[in-house]
mmCIF file of C-alpha atoms and ligand atoms in Angstrom:
data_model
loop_
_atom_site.group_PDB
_atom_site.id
_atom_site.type_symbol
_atom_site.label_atom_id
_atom_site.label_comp_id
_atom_site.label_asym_id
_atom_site.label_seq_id
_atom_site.Cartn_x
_atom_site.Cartn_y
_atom_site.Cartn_z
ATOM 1 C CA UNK A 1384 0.000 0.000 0.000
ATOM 2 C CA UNK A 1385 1.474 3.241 -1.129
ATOM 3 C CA UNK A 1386 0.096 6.440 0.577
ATOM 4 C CA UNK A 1387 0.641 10.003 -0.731
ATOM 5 C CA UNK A 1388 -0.053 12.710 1.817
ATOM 6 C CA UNK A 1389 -1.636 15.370 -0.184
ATOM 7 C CA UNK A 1390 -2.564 17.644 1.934
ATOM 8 C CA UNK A 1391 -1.052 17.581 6.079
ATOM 9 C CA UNK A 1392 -2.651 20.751 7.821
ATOM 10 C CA UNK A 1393 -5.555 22.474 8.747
ATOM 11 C CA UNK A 1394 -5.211 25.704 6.796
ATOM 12 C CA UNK A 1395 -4.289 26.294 3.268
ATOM 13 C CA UNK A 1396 -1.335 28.437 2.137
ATOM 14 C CA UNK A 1397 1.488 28.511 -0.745
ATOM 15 C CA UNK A 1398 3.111 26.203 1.287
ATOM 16 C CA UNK A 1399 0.524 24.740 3.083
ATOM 17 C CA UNK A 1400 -2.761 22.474 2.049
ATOM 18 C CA UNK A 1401 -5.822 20.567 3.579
ATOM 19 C CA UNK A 1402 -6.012 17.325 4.901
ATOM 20 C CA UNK A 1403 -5.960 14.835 1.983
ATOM 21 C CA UNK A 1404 -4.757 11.357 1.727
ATOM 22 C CA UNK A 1405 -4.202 9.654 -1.287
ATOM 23 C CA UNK A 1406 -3.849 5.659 -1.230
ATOM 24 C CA UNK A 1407 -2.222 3.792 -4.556
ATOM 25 C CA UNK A 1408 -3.809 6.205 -7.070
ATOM 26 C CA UNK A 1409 -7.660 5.324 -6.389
ATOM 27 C CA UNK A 1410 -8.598 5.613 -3.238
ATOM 28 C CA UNK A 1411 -8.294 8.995 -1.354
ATOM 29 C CA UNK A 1412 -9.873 10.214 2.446
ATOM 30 C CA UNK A 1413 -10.588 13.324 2.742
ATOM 31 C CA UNK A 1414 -11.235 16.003 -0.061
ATOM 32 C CA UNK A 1415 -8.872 18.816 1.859
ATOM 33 C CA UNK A 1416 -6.912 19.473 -1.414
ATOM 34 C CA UNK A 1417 -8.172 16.965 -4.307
ATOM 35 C CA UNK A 1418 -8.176 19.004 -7.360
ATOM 36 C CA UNK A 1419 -5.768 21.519 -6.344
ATOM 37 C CA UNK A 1420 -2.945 18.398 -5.691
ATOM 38 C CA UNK A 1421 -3.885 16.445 -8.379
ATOM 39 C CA UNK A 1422 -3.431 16.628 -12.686
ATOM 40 C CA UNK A 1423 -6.834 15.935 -13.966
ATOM 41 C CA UNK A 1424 -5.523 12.393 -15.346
ATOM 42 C CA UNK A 1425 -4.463 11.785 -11.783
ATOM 43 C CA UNK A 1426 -7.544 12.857 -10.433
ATOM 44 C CA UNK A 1427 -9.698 10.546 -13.298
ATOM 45 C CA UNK A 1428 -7.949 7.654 -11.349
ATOM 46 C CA UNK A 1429 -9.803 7.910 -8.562
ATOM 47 C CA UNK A 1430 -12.079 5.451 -7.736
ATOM 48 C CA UNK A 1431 -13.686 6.226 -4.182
ATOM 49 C CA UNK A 1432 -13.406 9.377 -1.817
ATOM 50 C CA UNK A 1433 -14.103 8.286 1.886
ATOM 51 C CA UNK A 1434 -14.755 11.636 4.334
ATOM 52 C CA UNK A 1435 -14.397 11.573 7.846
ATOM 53 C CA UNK A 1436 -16.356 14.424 8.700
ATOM 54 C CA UNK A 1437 -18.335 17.582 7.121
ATOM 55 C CA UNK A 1438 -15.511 20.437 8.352
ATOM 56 C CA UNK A 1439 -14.990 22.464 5.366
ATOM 57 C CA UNK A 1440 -11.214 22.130 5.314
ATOM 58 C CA UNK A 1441 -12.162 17.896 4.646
ATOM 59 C CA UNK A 1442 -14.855 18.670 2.143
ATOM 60 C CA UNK A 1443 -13.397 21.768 0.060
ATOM 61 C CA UNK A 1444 -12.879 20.013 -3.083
ATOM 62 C CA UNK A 1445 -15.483 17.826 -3.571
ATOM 63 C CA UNK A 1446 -17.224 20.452 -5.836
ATOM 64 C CA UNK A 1447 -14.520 21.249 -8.093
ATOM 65 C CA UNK A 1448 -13.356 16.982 -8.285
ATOM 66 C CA UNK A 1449 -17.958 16.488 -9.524
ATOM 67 C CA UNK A 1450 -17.430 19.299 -11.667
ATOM 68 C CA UNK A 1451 -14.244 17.352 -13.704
ATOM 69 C CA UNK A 1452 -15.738 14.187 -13.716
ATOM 70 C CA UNK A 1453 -18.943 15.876 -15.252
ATOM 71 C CA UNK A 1454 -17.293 17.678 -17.492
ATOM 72 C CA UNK A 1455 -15.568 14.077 -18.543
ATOM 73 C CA UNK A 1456 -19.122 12.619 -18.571
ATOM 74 C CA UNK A 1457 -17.611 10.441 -15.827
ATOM 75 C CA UNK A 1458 -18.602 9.537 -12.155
ATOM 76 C CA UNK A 1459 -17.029 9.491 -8.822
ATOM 77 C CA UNK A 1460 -17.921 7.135 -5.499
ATOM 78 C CA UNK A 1461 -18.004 9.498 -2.292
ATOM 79 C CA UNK A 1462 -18.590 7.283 0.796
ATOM 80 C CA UNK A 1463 -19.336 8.534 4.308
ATOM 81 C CA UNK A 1464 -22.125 9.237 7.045
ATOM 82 C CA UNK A 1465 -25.401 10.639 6.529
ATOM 83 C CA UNK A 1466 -24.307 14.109 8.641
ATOM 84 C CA UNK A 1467 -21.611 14.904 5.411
ATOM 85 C CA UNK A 1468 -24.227 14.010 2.449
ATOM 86 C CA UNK A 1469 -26.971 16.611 4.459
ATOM 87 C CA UNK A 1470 -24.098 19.190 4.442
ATOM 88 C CA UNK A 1471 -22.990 18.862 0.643
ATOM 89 C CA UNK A 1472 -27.029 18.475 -0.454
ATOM 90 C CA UNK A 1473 -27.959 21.457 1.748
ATOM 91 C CA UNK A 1474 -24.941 23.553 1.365
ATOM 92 C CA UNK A 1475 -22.381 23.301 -1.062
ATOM 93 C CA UNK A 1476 -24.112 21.575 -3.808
ATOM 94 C CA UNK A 1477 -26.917 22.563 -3.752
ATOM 95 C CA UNK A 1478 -27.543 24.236 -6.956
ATOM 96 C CA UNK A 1479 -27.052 27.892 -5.576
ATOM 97 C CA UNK A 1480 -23.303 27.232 -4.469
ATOM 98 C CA UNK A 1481 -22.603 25.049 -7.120
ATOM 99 C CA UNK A 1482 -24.855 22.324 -9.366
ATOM 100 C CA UNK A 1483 -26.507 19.194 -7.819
ATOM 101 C CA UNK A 1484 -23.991 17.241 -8.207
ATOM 102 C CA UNK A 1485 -25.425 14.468 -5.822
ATOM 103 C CA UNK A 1486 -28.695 14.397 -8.227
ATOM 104 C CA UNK A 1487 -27.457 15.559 -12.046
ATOM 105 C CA UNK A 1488 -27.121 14.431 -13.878
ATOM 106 C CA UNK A 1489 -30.709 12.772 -13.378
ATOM 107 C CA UNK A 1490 -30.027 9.068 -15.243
ATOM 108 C CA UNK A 1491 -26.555 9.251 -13.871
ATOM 109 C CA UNK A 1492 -25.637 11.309 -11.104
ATOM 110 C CA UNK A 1493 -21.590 12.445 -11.498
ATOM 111 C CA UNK A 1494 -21.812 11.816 -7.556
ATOM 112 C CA UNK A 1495 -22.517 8.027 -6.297
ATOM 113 C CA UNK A 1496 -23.003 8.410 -2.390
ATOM 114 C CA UNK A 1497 -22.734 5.613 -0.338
ATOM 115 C CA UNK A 1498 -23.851 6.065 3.517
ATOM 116 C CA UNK A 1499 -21.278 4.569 5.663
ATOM 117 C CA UNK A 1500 -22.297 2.996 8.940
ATOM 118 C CA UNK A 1501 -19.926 2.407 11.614
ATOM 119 C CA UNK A 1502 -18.361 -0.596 12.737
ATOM 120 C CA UNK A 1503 -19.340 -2.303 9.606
ATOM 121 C CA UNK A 1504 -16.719 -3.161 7.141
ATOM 122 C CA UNK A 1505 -17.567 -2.048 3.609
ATOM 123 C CA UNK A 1506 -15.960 -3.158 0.431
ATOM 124 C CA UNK A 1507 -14.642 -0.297 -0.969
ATOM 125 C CA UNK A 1508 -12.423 -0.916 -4.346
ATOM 126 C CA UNK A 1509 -11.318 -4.035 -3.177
ATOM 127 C CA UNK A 1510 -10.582 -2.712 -0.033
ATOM 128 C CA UNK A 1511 -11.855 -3.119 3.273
ATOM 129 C CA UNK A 1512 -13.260 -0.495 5.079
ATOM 130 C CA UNK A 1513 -14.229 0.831 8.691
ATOM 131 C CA UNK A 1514 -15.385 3.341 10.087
ATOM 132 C CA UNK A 1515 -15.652 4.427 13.507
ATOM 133 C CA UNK A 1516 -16.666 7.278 15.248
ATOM 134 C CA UNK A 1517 -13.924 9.524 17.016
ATOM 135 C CA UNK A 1518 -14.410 12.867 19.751
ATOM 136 C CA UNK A 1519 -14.715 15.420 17.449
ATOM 137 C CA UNK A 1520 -17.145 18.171 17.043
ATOM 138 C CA UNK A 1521 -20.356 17.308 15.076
ATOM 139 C CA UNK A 1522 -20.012 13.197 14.119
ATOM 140 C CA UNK A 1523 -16.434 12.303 12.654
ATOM 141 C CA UNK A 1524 -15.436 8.606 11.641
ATOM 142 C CA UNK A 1525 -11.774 7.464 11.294
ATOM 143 C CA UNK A 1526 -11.328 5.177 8.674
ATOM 144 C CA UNK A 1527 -9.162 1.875 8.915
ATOM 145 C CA UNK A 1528 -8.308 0.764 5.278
ATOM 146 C CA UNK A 1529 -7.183 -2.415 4.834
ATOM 147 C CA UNK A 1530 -5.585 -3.511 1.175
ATOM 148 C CA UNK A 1531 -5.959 -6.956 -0.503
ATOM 149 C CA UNK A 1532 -2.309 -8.072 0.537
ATOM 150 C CA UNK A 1533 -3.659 -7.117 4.437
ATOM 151 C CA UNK A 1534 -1.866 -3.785 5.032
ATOM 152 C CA UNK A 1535 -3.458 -1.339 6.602
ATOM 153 C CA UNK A 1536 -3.448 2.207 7.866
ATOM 154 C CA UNK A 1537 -5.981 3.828 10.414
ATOM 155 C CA UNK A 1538 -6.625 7.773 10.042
ATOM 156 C CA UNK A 1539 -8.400 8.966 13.076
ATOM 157 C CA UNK A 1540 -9.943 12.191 11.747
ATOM 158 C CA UNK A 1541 -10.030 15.228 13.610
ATOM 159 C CA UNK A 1542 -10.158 13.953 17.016
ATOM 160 C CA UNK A 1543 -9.818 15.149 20.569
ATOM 161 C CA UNK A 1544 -8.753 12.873 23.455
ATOM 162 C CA UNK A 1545 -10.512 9.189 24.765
ATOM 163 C CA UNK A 1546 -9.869 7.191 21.744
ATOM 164 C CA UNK A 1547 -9.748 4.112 23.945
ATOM 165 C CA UNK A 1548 -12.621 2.631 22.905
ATOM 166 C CA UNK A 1549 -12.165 3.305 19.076
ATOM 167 C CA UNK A 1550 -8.752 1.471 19.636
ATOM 168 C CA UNK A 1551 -10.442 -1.828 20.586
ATOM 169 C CA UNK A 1552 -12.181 -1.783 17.207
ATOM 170 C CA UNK A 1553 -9.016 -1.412 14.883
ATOM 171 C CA UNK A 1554 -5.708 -3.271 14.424
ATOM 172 C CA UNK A 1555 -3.189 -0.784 11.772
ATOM 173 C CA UNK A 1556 -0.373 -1.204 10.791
ATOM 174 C CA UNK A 1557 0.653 2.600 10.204
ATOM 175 C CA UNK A 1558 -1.563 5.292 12.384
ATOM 176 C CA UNK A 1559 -2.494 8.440 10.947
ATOM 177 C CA UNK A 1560 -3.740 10.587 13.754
ATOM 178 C CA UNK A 1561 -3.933 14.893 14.350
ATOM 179 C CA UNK A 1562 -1.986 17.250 16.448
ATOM 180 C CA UNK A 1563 -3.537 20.625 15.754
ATOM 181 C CA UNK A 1564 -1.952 22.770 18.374
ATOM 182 C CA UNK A 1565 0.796 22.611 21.005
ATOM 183 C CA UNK A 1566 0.672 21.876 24.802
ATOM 184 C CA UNK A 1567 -0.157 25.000 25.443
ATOM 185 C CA UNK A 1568 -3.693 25.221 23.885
ATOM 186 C CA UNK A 1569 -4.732 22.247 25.718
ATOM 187 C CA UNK A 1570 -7.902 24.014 26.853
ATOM 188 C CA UNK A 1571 -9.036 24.862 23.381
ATOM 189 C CA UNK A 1572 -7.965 21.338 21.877
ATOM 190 C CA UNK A 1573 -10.050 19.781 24.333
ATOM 191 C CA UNK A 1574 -12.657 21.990 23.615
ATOM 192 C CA UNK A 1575 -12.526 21.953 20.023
ATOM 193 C CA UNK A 1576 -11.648 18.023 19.620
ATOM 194 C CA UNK A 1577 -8.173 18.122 18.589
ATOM 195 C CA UNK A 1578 -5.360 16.562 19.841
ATOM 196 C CA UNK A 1579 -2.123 18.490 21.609
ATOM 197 C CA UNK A 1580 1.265 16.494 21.632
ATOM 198 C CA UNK A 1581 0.822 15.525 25.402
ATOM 199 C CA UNK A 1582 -3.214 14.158 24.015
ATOM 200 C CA UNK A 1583 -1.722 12.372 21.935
ATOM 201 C CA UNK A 1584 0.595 10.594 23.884
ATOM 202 C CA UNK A 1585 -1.514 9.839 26.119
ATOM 203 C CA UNK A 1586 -3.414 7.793 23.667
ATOM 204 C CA UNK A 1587 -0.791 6.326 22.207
ATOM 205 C CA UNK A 1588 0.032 4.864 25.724
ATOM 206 C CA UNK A 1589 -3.509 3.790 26.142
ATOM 207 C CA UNK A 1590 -3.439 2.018 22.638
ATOM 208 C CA UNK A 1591 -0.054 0.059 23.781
ATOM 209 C CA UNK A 1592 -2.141 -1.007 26.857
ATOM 210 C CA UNK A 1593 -4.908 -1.719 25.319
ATOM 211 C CA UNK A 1594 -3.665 -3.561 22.085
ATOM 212 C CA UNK A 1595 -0.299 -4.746 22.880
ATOM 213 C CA UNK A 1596 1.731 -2.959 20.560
ATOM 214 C CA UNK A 1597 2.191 0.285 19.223
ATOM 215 C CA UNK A 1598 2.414 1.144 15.373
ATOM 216 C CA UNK A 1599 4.212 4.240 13.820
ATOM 217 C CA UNK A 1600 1.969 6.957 13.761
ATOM 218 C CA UNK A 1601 2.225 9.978 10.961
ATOM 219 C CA UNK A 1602 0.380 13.432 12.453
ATOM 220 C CA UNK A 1603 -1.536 15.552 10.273
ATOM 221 C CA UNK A 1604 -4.041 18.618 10.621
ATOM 222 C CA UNK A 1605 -1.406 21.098 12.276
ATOM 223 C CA UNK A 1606 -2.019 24.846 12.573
ATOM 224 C CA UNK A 1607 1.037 25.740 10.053
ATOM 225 C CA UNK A 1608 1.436 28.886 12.019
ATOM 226 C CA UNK A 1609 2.561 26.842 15.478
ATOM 227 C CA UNK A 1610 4.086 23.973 13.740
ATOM 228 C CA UNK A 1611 7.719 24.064 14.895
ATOM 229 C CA UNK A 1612 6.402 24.010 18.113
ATOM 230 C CA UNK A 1613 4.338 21.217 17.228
ATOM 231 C CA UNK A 1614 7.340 19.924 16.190
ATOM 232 C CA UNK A 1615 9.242 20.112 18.946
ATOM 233 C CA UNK A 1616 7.308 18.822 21.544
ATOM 234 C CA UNK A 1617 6.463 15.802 19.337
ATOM 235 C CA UNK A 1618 9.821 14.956 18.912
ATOM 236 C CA UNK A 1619 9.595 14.480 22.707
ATOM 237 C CA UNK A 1620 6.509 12.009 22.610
ATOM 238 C CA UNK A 1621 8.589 10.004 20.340
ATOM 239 C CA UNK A 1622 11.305 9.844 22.858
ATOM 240 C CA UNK A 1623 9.241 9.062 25.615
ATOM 241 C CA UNK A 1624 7.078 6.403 24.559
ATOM 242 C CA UNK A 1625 10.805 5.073 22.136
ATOM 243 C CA UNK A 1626 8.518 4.868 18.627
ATOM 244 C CA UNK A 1627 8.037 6.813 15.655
ATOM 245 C CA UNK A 1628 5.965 9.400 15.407
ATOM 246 C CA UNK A 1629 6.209 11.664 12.771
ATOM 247 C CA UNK A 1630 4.884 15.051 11.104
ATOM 248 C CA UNK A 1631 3.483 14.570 7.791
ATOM 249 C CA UNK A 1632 4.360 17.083 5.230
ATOM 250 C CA UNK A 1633 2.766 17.675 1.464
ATOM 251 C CA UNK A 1634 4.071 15.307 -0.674
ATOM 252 C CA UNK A 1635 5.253 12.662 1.886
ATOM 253 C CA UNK A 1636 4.925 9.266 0.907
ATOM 254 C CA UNK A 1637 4.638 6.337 3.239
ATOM 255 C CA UNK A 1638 5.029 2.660 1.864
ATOM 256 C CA UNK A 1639 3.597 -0.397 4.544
HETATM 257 ZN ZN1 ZN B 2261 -13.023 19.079 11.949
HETATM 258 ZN ZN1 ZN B 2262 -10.092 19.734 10.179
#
């Protein structure tokens, strides 16, 4: 399984990009920076976009992705929970904001939405696929994607702290989890559902406990403006709990 991290933070710059992750060529979660990452041959290669939640900075590029495939006479699979379709239908595509992409066109809608319901695996491309819900604000599901040779990779979403039961329900071999803000903004992380560097240690120890083993985790959705701090104090996690954890960057590319 080959991932490409398209997009790694929470606010889009020159430098800088939405969360987007792009797994060997077709299957992608998260539609942070889709068309703005992506040639449009690349992005005709997709085969399925799986969304965690409906936070704008997860969604942006859903409308511009319909509108290529239309324009191709092509359609795209979007999977995810019944909260995300509302917000596209009522909001963004909607035929004010942009066409109805969900519904037009009417014999073949550019937009094939699949609900997702937690802690039920879904084939998805010949993947497997589950979701299941995280602490975030509004519901959020992490996805654990599992390929056909068995790998697979776990992307919590935006999350805030207790994870421990969501751990029981997966098994990855690479983690993909969020760090938003440093230590010091622990009150608004919890408040907001994000992780800190200290969160996230913290439930990195309680997946050891709780699973045995611990593996590499990647960290995504940082506030670009606090990042060496970020940075820093991850670095010191790592230490701590002696295991990898990294911050992703656009354009990293992680093999399991
Ligand atoms: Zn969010
Ligand atoms: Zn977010």
């Amino acid at each position: 399984m080959d991932i490409q991290v398209l997009g790694a933070h929470n606010c889009e710059s020159q430098n800088t990009k939405c969360i987007s992750l792009l797994i060997d060529d077709t299957l992608v979660i998260d539609a942070g920076c889709l068309t703005s990452s992506l040639s449009l041959e690349a992005q005709q290669k997709i085969k399925a976009v799986l969304i965690t939640h409906q936070h704008y900075d997860h969604i942006r590029d859903i409308p511009t992705i319909a509108m290529n495939f239309f324009l191709r006479d092509t359609t795209i699979n979007i999977y995810s929970t019944l909260a995300v379709y509302n917000a596209l239908s009522t909001y963004l595509l909607n035929g004010k904001l942009y066409p109805k992409f969900l519904e037009l066109p009417e014999k073949n809608p550019t937009i094939k939405f699949t609900m997702i319901e937690p802690y039920r695996v879904e084939q998805v491309e010949g993947y497997s696929v589950l979701a299941v819900p995280v602490n975030h604000t509004g519901p959020t599901v992490g996805y654990q994607v599992t390929s056909p040779e068995g790998k697979s990779v776990f992307y919590t979403a935006d999350t805030g702290p207790g994870l421990a039961d969501c751990w029981q329900h997966i098994s990855p071999h690479l983690l993909i989890t969020e760090v938003t803000v440093p230590n010091r903004y622990e009150d608004f992380a919890r408040e907001a559902g994000h992780l800190t560097p200290n969160l996230l240690k913290q439930e990195l120890i309680s997946f050891r406990e709780l699973k045995g083993y611990l593996p590499p985790a990647v960290v995504v959705h940082m506030n670009p403006r606090l990042e060496k701090e970020i940075e820093a104090e991850i670095a010191t996690v790592a230490a701590a709990l002696n295991t990898g954890v990294n911050l992703a960057y656009e354009g990293m590319q992680l093999h399991l």
